[in-house]
XYZ file of C-alpha atoms in Angstrom:
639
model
C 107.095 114.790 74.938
C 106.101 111.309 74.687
C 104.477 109.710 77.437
C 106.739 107.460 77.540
C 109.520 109.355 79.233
C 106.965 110.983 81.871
C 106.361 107.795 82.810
C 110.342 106.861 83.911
C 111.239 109.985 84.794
C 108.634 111.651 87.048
C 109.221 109.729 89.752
C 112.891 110.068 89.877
C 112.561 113.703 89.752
C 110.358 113.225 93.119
C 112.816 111.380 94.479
C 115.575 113.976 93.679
C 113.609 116.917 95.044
C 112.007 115.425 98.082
C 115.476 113.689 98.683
C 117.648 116.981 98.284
C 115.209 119.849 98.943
C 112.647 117.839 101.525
C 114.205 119.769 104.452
C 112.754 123.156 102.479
C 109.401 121.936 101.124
C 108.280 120.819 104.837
C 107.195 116.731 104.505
C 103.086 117.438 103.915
C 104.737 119.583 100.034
C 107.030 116.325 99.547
C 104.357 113.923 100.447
C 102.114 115.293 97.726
C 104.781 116.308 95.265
C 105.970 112.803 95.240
C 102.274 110.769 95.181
C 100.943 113.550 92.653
C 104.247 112.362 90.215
C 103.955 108.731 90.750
C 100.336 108.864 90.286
C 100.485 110.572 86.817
C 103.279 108.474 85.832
C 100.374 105.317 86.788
C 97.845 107.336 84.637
C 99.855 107.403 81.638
C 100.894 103.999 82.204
C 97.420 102.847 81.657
C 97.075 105.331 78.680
C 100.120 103.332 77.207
C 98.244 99.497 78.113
C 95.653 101.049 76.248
C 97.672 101.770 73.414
C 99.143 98.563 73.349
C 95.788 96.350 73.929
C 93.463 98.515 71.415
C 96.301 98.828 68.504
C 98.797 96.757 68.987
C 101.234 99.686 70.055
C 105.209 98.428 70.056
C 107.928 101.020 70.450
C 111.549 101.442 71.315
C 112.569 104.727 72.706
C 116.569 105.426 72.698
C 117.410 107.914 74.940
C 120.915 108.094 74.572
C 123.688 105.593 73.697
C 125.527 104.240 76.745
C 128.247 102.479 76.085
C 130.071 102.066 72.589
C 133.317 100.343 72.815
C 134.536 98.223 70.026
C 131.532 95.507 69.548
C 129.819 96.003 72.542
C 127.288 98.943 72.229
C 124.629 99.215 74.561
C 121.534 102.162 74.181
C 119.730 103.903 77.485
C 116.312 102.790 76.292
C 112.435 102.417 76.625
C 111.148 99.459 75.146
C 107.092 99.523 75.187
C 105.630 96.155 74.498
C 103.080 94.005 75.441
C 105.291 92.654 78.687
C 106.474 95.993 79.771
C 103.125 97.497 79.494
C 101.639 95.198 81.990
C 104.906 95.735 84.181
C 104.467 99.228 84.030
C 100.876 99.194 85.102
C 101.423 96.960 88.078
C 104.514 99.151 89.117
C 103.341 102.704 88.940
C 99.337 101.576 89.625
C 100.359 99.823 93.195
C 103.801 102.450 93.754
C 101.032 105.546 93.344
C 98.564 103.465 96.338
C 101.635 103.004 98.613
C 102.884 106.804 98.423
C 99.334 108.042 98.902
C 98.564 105.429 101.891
C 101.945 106.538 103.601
C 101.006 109.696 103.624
C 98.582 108.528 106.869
C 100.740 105.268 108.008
C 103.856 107.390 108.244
C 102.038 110.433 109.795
C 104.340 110.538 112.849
C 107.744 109.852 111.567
C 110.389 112.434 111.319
C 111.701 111.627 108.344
C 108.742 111.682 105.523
C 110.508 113.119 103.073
C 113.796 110.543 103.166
C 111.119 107.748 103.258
C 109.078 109.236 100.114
C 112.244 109.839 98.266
C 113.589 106.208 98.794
C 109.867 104.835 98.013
C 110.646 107.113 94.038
C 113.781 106.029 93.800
C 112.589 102.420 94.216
C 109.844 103.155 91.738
C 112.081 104.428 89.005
C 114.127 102.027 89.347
C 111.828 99.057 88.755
C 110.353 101.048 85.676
C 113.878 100.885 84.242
C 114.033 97.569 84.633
C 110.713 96.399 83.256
C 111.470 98.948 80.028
C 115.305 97.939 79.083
C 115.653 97.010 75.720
C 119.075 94.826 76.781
C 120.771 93.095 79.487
C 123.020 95.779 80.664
C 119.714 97.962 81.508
C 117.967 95.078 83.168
C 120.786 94.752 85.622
C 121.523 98.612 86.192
C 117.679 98.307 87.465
C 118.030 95.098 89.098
C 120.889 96.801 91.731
C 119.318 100.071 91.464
C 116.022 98.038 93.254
C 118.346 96.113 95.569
C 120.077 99.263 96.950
C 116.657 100.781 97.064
C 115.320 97.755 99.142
C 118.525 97.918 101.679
C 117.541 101.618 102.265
C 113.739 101.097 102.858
C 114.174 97.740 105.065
C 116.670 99.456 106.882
C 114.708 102.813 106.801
C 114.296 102.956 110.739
C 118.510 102.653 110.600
C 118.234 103.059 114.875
C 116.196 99.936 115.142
C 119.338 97.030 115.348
C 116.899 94.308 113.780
C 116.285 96.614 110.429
C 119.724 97.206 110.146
C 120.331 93.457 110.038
C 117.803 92.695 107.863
C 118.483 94.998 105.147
C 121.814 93.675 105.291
C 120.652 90.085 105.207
C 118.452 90.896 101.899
C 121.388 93.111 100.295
C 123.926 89.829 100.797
C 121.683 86.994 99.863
C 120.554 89.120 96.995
C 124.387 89.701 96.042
C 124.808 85.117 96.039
C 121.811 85.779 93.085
C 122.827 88.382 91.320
C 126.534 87.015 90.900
C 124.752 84.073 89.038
C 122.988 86.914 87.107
C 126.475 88.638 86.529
C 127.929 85.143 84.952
C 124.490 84.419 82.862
C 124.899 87.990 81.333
C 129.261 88.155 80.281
C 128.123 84.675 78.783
C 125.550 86.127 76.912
C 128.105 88.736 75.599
C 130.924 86.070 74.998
C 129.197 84.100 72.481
C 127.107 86.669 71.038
C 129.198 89.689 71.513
C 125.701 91.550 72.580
C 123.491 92.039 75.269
C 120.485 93.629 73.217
C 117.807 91.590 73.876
C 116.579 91.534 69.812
C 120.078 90.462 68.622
C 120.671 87.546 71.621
C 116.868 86.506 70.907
C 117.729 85.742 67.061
C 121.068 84.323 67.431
C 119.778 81.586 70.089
C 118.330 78.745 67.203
C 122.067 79.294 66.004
C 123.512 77.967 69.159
C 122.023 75.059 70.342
C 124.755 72.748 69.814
C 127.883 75.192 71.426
C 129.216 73.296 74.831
C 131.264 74.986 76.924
C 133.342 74.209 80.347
C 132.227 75.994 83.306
C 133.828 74.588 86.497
C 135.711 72.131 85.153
C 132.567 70.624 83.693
C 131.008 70.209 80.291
C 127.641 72.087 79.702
C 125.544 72.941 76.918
C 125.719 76.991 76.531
C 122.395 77.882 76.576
C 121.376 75.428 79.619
C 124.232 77.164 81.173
C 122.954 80.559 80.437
C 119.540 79.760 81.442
C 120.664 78.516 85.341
C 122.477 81.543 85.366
C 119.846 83.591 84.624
C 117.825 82.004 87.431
C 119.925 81.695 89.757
C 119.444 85.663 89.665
C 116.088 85.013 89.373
C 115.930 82.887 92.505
C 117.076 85.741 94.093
C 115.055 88.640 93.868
C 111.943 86.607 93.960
C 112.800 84.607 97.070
C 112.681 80.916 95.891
C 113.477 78.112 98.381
C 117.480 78.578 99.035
C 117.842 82.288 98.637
C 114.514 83.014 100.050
C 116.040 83.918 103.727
C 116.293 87.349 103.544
C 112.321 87.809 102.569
C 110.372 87.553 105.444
C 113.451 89.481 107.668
C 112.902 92.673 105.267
C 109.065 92.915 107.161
C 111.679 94.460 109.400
C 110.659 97.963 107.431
C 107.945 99.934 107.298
C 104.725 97.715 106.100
C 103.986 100.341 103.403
C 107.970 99.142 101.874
C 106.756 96.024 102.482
C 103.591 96.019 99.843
C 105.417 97.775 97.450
C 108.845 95.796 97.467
C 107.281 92.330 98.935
C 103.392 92.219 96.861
C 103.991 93.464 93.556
C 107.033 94.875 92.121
C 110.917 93.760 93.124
C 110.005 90.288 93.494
C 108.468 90.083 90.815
C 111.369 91.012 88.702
C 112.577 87.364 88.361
C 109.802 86.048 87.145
C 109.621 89.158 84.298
C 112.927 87.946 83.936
C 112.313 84.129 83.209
C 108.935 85.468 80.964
C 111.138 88.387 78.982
C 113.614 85.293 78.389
C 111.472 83.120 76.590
C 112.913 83.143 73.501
C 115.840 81.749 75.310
C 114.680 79.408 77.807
C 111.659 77.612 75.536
C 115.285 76.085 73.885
C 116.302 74.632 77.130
C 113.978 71.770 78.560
C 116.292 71.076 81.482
C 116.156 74.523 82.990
C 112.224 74.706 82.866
C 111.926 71.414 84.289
C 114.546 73.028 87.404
C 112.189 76.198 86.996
C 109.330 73.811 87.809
C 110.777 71.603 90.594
C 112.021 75.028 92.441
C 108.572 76.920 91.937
C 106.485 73.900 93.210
C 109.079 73.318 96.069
C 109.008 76.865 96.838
C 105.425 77.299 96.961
C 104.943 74.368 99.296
C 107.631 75.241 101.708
C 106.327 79.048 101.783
C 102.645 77.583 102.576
C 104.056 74.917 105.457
C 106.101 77.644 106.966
C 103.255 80.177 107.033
C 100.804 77.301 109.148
C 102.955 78.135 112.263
C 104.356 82.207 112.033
C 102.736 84.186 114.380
C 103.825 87.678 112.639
C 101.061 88.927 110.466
C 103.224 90.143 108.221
C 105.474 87.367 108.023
C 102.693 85.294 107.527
C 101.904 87.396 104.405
C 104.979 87.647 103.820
C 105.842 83.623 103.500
C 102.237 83.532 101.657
C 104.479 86.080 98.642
C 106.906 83.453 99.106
C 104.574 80.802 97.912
C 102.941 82.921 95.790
C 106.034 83.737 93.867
C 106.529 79.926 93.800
C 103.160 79.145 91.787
C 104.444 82.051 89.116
C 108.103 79.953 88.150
C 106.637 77.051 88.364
C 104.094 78.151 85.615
C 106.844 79.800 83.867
C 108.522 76.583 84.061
C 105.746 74.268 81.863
C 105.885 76.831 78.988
C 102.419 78.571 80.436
C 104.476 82.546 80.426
C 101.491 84.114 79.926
C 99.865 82.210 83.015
C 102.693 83.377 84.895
C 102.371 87.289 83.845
C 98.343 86.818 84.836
C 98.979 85.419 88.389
C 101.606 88.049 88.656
C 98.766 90.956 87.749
C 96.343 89.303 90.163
C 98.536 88.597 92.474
C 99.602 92.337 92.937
C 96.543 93.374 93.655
C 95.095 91.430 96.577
C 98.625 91.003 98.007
C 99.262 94.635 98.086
C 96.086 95.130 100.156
C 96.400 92.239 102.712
C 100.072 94.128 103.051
C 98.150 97.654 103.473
C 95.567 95.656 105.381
C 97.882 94.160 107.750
C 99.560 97.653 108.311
C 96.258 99.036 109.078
C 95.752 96.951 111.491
C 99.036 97.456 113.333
C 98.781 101.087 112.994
C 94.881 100.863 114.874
C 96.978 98.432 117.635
C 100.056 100.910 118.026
C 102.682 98.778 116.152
C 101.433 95.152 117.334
C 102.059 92.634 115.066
C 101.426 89.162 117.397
C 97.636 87.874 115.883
C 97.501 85.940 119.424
C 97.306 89.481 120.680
C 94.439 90.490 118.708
C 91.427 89.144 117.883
C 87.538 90.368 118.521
C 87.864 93.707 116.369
C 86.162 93.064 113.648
C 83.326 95.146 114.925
C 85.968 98.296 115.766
C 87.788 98.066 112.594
C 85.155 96.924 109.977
C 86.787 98.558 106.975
C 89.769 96.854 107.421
C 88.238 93.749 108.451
C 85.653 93.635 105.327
C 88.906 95.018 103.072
C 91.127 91.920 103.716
C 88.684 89.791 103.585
C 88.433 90.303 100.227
C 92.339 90.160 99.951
C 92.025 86.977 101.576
C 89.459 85.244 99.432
C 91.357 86.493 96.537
C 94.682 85.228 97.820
C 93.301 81.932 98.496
C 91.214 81.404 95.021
C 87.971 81.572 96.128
C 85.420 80.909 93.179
C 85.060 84.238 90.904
C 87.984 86.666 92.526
C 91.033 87.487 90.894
C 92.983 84.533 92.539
C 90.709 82.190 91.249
C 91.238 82.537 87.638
C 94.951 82.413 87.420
C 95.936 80.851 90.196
C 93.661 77.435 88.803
C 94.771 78.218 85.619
C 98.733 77.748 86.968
C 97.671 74.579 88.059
C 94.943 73.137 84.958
C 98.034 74.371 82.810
C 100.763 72.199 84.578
C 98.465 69.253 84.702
C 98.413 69.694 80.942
C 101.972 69.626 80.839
C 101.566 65.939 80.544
C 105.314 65.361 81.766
C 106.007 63.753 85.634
C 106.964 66.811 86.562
C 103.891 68.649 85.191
C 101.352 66.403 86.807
C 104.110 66.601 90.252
C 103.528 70.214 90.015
C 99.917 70.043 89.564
C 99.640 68.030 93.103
C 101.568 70.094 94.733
C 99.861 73.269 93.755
C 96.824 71.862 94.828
C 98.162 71.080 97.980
C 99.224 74.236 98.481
C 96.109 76.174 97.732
C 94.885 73.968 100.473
C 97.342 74.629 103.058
C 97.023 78.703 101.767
C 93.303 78.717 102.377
C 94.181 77.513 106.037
C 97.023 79.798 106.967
C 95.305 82.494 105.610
C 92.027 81.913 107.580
C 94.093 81.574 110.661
C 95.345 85.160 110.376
C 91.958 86.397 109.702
C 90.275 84.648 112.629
C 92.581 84.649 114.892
C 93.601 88.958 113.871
C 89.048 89.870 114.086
C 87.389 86.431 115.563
C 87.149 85.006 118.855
C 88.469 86.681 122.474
C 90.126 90.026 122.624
C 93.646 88.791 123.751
C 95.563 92.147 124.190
C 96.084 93.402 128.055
C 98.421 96.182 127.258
C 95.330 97.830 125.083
C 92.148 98.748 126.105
C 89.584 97.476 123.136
C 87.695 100.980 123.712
C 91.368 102.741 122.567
C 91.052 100.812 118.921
C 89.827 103.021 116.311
C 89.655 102.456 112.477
C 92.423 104.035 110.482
C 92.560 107.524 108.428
C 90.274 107.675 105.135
C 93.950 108.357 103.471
C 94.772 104.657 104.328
C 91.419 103.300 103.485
C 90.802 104.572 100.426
C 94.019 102.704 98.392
C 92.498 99.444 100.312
C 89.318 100.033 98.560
C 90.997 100.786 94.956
C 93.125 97.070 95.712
C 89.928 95.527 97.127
C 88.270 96.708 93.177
C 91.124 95.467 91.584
C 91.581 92.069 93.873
C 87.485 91.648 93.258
C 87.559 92.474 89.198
C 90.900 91.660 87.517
C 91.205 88.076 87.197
C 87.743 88.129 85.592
C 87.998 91.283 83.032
C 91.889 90.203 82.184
C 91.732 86.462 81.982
C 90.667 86.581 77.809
C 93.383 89.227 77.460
C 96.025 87.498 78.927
C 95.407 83.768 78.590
C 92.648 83.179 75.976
C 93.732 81.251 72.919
C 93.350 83.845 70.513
C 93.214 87.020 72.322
C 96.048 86.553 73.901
C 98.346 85.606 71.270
C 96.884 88.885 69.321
C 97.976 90.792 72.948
C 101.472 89.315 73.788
C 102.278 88.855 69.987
C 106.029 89.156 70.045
C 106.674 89.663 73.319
C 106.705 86.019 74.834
C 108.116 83.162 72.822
C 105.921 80.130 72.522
C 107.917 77.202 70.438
C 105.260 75.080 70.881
C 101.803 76.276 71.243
C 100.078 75.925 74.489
C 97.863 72.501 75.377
C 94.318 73.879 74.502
C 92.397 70.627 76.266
C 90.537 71.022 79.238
C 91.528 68.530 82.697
C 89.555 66.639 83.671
C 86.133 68.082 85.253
C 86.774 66.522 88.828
C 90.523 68.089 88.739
C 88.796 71.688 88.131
C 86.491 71.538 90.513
C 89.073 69.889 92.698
C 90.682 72.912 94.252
C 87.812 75.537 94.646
C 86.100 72.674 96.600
C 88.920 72.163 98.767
C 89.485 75.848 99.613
C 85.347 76.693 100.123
C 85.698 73.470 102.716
C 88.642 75.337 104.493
C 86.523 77.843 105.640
C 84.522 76.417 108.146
C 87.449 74.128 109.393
C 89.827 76.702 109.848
C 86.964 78.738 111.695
C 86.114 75.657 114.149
C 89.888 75.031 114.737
C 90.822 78.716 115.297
C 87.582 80.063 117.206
C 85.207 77.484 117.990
C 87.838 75.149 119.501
C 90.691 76.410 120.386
C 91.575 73.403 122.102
C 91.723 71.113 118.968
C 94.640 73.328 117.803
C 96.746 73.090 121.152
C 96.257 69.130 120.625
C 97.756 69.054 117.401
C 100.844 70.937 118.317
C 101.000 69.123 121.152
C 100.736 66.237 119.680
C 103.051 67.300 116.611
C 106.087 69.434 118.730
C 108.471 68.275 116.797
C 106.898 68.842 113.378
C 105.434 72.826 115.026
C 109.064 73.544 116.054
C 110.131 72.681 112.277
C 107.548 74.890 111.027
C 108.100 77.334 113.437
C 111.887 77.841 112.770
C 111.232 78.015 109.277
C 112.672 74.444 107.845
C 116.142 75.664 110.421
C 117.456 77.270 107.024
C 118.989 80.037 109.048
C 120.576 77.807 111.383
C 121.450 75.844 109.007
C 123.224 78.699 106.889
C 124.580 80.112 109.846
C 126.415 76.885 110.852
C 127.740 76.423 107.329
C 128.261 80.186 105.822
C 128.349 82.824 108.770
C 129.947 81.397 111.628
C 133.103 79.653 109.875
C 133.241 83.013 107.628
C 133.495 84.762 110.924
C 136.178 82.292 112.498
C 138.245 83.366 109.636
C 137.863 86.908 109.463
C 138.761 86.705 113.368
C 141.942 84.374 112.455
C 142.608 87.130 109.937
C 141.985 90.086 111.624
C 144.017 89.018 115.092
C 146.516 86.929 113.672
C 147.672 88.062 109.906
C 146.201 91.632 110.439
C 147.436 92.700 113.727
C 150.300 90.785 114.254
C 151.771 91.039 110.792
C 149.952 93.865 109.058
C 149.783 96.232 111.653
C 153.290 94.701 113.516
C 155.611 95.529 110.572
C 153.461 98.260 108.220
C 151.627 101.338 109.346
C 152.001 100.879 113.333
C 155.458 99.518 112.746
C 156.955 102.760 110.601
C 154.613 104.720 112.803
C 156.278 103.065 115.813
C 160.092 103.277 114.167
C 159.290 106.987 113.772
C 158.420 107.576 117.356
C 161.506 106.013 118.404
C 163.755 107.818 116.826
C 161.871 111.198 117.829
C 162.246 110.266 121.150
C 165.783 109.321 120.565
C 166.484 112.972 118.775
C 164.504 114.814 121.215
C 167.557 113.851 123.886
C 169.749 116.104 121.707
C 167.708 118.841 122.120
C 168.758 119.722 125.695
C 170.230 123.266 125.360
C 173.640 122.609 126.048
C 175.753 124.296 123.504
C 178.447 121.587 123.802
C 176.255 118.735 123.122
C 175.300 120.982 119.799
C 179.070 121.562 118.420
C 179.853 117.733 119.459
C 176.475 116.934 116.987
C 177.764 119.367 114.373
C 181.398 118.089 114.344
C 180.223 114.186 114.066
C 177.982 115.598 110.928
C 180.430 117.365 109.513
C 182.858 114.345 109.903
C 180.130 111.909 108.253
C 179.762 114.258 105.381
C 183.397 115.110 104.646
C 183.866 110.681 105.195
C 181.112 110.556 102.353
C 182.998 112.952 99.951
C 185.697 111.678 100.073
C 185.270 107.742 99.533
C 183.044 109.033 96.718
């Protein structure tokens, strides 16, 4: 059997077994059964980068035709390229750390085995999305992810705040993919396929088609480009649909690395990257690409300056994250994007894990102004996501570094207004990353123990189980940016590594910025350091002053830009005025009045009405019979 199909398919037969049969295996059998699949589905995902780094390895696996109606015929298939190798490697490598560090984090929860089987499904999922060979595929995956994501945010279903979330995330998610939905029955009406090969070719061929969508004239493949992102925006949580992100922390933090750090959110920027042959023909959607990346990234990093949540913090930080990836996407600079997105899962996954370790060690607190002072009881934790945290904020020589500068040298080289807009803004950001980021560290280890409910002496380091995927993310968060930055961004090994798999129409600015602009940002974030450590330990006081002295501007911050409220006064309260107006007026008074309760009601009265008749008197019967027999012999004979 060909790796290839271990690699899909091991995980979803974890998830079927531990799902189905959990309840006989006992949860320690599904635990392992489950982390022992995923993790040889990550080992022959690396087998397979391998393949494809060392010779050039390309293949397209069908494993059964899907649909064949008329013109449209669609295959179940694996596609293996450079793209989908690196997907699969970042999806199985950080899946296999999560299953094996929940194994310890979810130690005392009943319900193991539902929680590994929805963590498989998930998995499985994603890898059929990152291997579809067409658009139909791509979007089985993308809902299969979604529905996987509603079940794991809303894992702890008894908890009223989880329930909401996941419902938040599944609707908001549902505004995207509807965009998604339109992008791909446009793809089908003017090609008449969705196979990623045939759309790809036919694209030069329709440049000039304009169509009218919404009453307004638009050129088809800007159209189909929006579309696409719109979907896009999504599932990776750019500014506008980006509500339903940090709610989903809601879950179990575990759900929360895998979902949040490296894999489902990710999927719209694989989306923008896989589309590349489309979108390097439309100029006006990578300039919107760019302008909702940048905007995305800075709003992510301002928001994160005032969240107390640890994981929202991190979460918002993903946010931003995300934000630097499109807006790569968005000056041509794919390849850029995939690297950040490599790096990125790394040291994000293990501040996520981090974070949860340190919740676990204070009994599910997540307030960092109710920690602080442990970094002597937790040092493996503390010394893990500091590393996470230097990598996260580009310190010189860590993953972040590499491709999170090269986002920003490659949009200054853009050369456009909105390239060298983007460039600012990205440094600005980095800056305002370096800070929040510090904050949570200093303010989670440094400075006065601030917990009264918890005795310091009660603290104790987590499980070796828990540790040990930190330290595998912490090699990876430490190493990858420097081993992988050739591979995926050098000028000529990385055209001989993505080959065919991203779409350059113009090749890539091979200049150098100027040297005060590179050294720009690493200065900038080494400075942070020590200011963020004076503000947040030294003197606390100085920080009290500023949002004193800045309420207005904290209480922004602090309500997150009032895009809830803001939604809530525009979408969910009038949606709920009229579902009220139709539930009490049309519903009950008109639905209910004169359908099922009105027959049901008609009914009743004439039973009751009958039932008189039925009083035992044999007179009252022969008067009934006579009056029938008179209406039937009436009926006979006008007939």
């Amino acid at each position: 059997m060909e790796f290839e199909y271990l690699i899909i398919f091991l995980p979803l037969v974890g998830a079927i077994i531990s799902g189905f049969f959990g309840k006989f295996l006992g949860s320690r059998n599904s635990e392992i059964l489950t982390s022992l699949f995923v993790t040889i589905s990550s080992i022959f995902s690396f087998l397979i980068f391998y393949k494809v780094f060392n010779d050039g390895y390309i293949n397209n696996l069908d494993i059964f035709t899907w649909i064949n109606s008329g013109s449209f015929n669609v295959n179940w298939s694996i596609k293996i390229d450079a793209l989908s190798s690196v997907m699969l490697v970042v999806v199985t490598l950080v899946s296999s750390i999560v299953h094996i560090y929940s194994i310890g984090y979810m130690s005392h929860d009943p319900h193991k085995q539902r929680f590994m089987s929805y963590l498989s499904l998930f998995t499985f999922s994603m890898l059929m999305l990152v291997t579809s060979d067409n658009f139909l595929q791509l979007f089985f995956g993308w809902e299969g992810v979604g529905l996987c994501s509603y079940f794991l945010i809303g894992f702890w279903f008894k908890k009223e705040s989880a329930n909401a979330a996941a419902i938040k995330a599944f609707v908001v998610n549902r505004v995207g993919d509807f965009g998604f939905a339109l992008g791909i029955f446009l793809i089908f009406y003017l090609f008449g396929t969705v196979n990623y090969a045939e759309v790809f070719e036919l694209i030069p061929q329709s440049l000039d088609v304009n169509l009218t969508f919404l009453g307004l004239s638009f050129n088809a493949i800007n159209l189909i480009c929006i579309l696409l992102f719109i979907g896009a925006m999504g599932k990776s949580a750019q500014i506008f649909l980006h509500t339903w992100l940090p709610d989903a922390m809601e879950g179990p933090t575990p759900v929360s690395a895998l979902i949040h750090a490296a894999t489902m959110v990710t999927a719209g920027v694989f989306l923008v990257v896989r589309c590349s042959p489309i979108y390097e023909y439309s100029p006006l959607a990578l300039n919107i690409i760019t302008i909702v990346g940048m905007s995305t990234a800075f709003f992510a990093a301002t928001v994160a300056l005032a969240q107390d949540d640890i994981k929202k913090i991190i979460a918002y930080s993903t946010c931003s994250q995300l934000g630097y990836m499109f807006f790569a996407a968005g000056v041509g600079a794919y390849n850029v994007a995939m690297f950040h997105l490599f790096t990125h899962a790394f040291f994000k996954a293990l501040l996520f894990l981090g974070s949860g370790s340190v919740i676990h060690s204070f009994k599910d607190e997540q307030n960092i102004n109710l920690m602080g002072g442990v970094w002597k009881k937790l040092p493996y934790s503390w010394i893990l996501m500091v590393i996470g945290t230097l990598a996260l904020t580009g310190f010189p020589f860590l993953s972040g570094f590499y491709s999170k500068d090269a986002i920003i040298e490659f949009a200054y080289l853009r050369g456009n207004t909105v390239g060298y807009f983007a460039a600012g803004i990205g440094v600005f950001t980095a800056l305002l990353t370096s800070i929040y980021s510090w904050r949570l560290m200093f303010k989670t280890f440094h400075g006065n123990y601030n917990n009264k409910k918890l005795n310091i002496s009660s603290l104790h380091e987590s499980p070796m189980v828990m540790i040990i995927p930190l330290i595998i993310l912490a090699i990876g968060a430490i190493f990858s940016g420097f081993l992988f930055k050739d591979l995926f961004i050098g000028i000529e090994s990385s055209s001989n590594f993505w080959k065919n798999s991203i779409f350059f129409l113009e090749p890539l600015s091979q200049d150098h910025p100027p040297s005060w602009f590179i050294f720009l940002t690493p200065i900038l974030v080494i400075l942070s350091i020590p200011a963020a450590y004076y503000i947040f330990v030294k003197n606390i006081k100085i920080t009290n002053e500023i949002v004193n002295g800045n309420l207005p501007l904290y209480n922004f911050l602090k309500n997150k830009w009032y895009f809830d409220e803001l939604y809530d006064y525009l979408f969910v309260n009038p949606s709920k005025k009229i579902g009220l107006y139709f539930w009490k007026k049309i519903d009950l008074r008109f639905i209910d009045r004169f359908g099922p309760d009105g027959i049901s009601n008609l009914i009743k009265n004439i039973s009751l009405f009958a039932v008189k008749f039925q009083n035992g008197f044999i007179y009252h019967y022969a008067f009934i019979m006579l009056l029938g027999f008179s209406a039937l012999l009436t009926f006979l004979i006008l007939r």
